[in-house]
CSV table of C-alpha atoms in Angstrom, one decimal:
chain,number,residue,atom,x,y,z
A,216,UNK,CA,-10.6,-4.3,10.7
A,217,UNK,CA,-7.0,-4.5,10.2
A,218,UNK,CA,-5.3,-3.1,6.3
A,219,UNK,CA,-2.1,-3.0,5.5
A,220,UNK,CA,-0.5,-0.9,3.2
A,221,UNK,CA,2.9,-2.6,1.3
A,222,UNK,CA,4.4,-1.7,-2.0
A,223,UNK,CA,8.2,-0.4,-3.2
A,224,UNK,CA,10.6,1.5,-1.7
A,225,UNK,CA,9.4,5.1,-2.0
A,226,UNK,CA,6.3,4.4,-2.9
A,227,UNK,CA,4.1,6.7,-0.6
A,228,UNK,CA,3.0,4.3,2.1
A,229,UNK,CA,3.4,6.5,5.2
A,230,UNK,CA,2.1,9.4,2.9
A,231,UNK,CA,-1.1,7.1,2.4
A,232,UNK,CA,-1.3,6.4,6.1
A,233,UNK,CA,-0.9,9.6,7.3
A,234,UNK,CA,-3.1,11.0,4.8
A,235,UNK,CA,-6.3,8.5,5.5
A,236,UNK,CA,-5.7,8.3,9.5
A,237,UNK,CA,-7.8,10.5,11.4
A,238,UNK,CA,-5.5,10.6,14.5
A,239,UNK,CA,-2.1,11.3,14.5
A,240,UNK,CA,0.1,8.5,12.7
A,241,UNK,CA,2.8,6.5,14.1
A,242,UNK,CA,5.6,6.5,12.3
A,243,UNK,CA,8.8,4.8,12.9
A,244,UNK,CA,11.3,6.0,10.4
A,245,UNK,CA,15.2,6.4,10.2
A,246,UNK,CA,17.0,9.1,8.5
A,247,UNK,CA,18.1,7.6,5.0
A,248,UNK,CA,22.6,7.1,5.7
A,249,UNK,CA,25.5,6.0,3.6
A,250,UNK,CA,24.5,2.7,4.8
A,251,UNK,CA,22.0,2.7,2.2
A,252,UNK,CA,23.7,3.3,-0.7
A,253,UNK,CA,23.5,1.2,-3.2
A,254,UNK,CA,20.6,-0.9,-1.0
A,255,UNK,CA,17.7,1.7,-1.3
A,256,UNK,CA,17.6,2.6,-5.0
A,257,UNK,CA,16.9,6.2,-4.7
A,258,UNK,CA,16.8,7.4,-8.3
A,259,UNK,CA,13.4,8.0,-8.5
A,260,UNK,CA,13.2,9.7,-5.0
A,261,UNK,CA,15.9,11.9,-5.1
A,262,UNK,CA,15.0,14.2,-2.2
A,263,UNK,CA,13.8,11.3,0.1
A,264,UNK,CA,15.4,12.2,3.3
A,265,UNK,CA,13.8,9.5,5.4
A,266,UNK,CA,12.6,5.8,5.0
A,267,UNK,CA,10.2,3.3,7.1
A,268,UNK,CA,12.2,1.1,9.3
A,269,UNK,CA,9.1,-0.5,11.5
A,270,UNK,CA,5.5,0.1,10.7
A,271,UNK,CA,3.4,3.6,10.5
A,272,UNK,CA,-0.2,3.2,11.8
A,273,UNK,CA,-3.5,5.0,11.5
A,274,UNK,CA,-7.2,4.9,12.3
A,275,UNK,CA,-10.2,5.7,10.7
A,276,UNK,CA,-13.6,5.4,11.8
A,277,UNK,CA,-16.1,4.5,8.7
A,278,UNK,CA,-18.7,4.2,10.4
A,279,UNK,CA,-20.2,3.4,14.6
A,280,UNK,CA,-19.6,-0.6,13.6
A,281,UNK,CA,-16.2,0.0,11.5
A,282,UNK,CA,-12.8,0.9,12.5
A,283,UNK,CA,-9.9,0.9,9.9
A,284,UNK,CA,-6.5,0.2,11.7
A,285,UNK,CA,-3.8,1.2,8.7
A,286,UNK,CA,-0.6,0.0,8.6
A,287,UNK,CA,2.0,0.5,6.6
A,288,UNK,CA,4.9,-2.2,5.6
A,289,UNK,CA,8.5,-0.7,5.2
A,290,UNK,CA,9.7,-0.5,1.2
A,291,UNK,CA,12.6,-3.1,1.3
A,292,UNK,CA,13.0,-6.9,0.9
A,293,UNK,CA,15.4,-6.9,4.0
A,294,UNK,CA,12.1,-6.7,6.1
A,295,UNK,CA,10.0,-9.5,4.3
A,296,UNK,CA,9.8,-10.8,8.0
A,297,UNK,CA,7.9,-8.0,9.2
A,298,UNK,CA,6.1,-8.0,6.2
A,299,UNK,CA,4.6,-11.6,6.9
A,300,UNK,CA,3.7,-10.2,10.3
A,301,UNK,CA,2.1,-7.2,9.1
A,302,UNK,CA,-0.3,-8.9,6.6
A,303,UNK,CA,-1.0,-11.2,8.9
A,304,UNK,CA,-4.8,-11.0,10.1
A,305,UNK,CA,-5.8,-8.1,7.4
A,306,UNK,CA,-8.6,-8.1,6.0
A,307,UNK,CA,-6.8,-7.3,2.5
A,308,UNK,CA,-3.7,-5.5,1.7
A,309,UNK,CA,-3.2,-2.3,-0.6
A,310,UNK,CA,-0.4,-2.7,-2.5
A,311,UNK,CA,0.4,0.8,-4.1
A,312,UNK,CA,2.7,1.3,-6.8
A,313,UNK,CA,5.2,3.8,-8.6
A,314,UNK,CA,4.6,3.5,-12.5
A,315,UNK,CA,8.4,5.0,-12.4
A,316,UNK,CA,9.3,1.5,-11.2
A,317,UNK,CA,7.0,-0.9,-11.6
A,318,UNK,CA,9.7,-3.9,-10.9
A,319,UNK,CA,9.7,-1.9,-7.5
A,320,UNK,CA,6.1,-3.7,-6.7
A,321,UNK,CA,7.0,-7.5,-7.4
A,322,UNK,CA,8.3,-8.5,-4.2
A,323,UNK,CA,5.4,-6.8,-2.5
A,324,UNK,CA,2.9,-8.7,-5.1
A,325,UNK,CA,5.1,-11.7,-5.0
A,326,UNK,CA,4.7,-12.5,-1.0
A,327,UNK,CA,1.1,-11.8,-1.1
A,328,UNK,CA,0.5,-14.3,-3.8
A,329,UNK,CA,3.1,-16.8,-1.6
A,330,UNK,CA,1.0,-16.3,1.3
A,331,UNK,CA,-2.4,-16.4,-0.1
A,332,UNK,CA,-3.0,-13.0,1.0
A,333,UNK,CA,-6.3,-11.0,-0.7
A,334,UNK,CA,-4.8,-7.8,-2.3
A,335,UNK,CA,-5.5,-4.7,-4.6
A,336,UNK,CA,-3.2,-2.4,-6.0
A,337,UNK,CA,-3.7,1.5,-6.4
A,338,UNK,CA,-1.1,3.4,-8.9
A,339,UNK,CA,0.2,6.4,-7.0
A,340,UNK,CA,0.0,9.3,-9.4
A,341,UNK,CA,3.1,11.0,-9.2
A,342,UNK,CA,3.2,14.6,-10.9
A,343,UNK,CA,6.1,13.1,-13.1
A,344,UNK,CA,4.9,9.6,-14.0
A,345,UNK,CA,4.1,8.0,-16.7
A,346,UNK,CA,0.8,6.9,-17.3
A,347,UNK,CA,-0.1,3.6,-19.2
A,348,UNK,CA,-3.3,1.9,-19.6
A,349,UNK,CA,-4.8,-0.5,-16.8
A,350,UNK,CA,-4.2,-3.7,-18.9
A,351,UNK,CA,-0.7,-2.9,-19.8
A,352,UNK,CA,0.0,-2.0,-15.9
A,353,UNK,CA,-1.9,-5.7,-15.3
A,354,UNK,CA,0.2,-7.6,-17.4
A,355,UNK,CA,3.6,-5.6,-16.2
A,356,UNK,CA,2.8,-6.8,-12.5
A,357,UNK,CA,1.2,-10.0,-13.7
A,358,UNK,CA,-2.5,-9.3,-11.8
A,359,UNK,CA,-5.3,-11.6,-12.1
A,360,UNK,CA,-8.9,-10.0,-13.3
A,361,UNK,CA,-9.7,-10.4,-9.9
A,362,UNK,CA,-7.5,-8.3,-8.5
A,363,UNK,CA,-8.6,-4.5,-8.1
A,364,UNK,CA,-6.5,-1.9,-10.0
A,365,UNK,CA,-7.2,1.4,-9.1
A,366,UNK,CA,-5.3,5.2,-8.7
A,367,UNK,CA,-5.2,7.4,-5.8
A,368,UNK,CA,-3.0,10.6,-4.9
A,369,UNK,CA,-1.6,9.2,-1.7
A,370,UNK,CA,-0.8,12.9,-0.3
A,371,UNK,CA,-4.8,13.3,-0.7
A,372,UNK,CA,-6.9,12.5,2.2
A,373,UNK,CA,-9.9,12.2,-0.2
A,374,UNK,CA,-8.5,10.5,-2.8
A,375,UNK,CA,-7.4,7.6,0.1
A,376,UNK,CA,-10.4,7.5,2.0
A,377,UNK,CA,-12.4,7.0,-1.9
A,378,UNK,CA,-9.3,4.3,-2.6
A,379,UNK,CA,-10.8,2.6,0.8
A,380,UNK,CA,-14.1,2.7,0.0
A,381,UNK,CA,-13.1,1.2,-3.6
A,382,UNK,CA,-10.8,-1.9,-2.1
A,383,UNK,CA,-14.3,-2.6,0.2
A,384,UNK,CA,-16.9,-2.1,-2.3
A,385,UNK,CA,-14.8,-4.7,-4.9
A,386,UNK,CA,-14.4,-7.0,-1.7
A,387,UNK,CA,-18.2,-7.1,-0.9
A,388,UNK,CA,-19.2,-7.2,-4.5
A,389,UNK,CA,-16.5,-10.3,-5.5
A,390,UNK,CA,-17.1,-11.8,-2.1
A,391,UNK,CA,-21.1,-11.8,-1.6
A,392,UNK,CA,-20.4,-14.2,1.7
A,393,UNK,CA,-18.1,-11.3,3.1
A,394,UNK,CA,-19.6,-8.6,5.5
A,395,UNK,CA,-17.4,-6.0,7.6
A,396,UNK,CA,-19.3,-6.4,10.6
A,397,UNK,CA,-16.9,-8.4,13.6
């Protein structure tokens, strides 16, 4: 089963990716240049040296029937084309999100909701971020009740693997139709 992984620039995709994978990711980053000031808004990320310029992909095995194939979506609206691509075929995307910058998730939320695309979003807990409650975070990014809200640490392979397990249980028990099995 194919998940992709969008949200914000500096958000802690490839973190998440590399943290659930169990083989080695792919990652296909670029040193951050010049080139990006003043288009990668780096305020919040201050010592981000690096940024995703293609896709990072992972693997986990759930189970003998189940195979996770991760991938991650690059931060900025300039690649809303590989976005499409990405999302395309997955059986949901996790959106994760910065409460530094919410506005940071909208254009991820935005094309999801264009393209009819099942999502849920995890906050990333950040050691300096502010924490608000779930219903004020709903209304700032606009979510449905359907839509799974959830946390995670995306440097912590435990806390990804349970944020997994979480996105699948809501999708099984909001979908009763749905099964993971191909």
């Amino acid at each position: 089963m194919k998940i992709a992984v969008a949200g914000g620039f500096g958000v802690g995709k490839t973190t998440f990716v590399g943290a659930v994978s169990e083989v080695q990711p792919l990652r296909m980053e670029e040193t951050i240049t010049q080139a990006s000031a003043g288009v990668d808004d780096l305020r919040q990320t201050p010592g981000k040296t690096h940024t995703t310029v293609g896709i990072d992909f992972g693997r986990l095995h759930v189970s003998d029937d189940l195979v996770l194939y991760v991938f991650g979506t690059p931060g900025q609206i300039r690649f809303r084309a590989m976005w499409e691509d990405l999302v395309e075929g997955s059986l949901v995307v996790l959106v994760l999100v910065d409460t530094r910058n919410l506005e940071a998730s909208h254009d991820a939320l935005g094309l999801l909701d264009e393209l009819g695309v099942p999502y849920a979003v995890a906050i990333n807990r950040f050691d300096d971020a502010p924490t608000y409650p779930d219903d004020e975070i709903r209304q700032a990014l606009a979510l449905e009740d359907h839509v799974l809200l959830t946390t995670c640490d995306a440097r912590d392979r435990i806390s990804g693997v349970h944020t997994l397990i979480s996105v699948f249980a809501h999708l099984t028990s909001h979908h009763a139709h749905w099964s993971p099995t191909p």
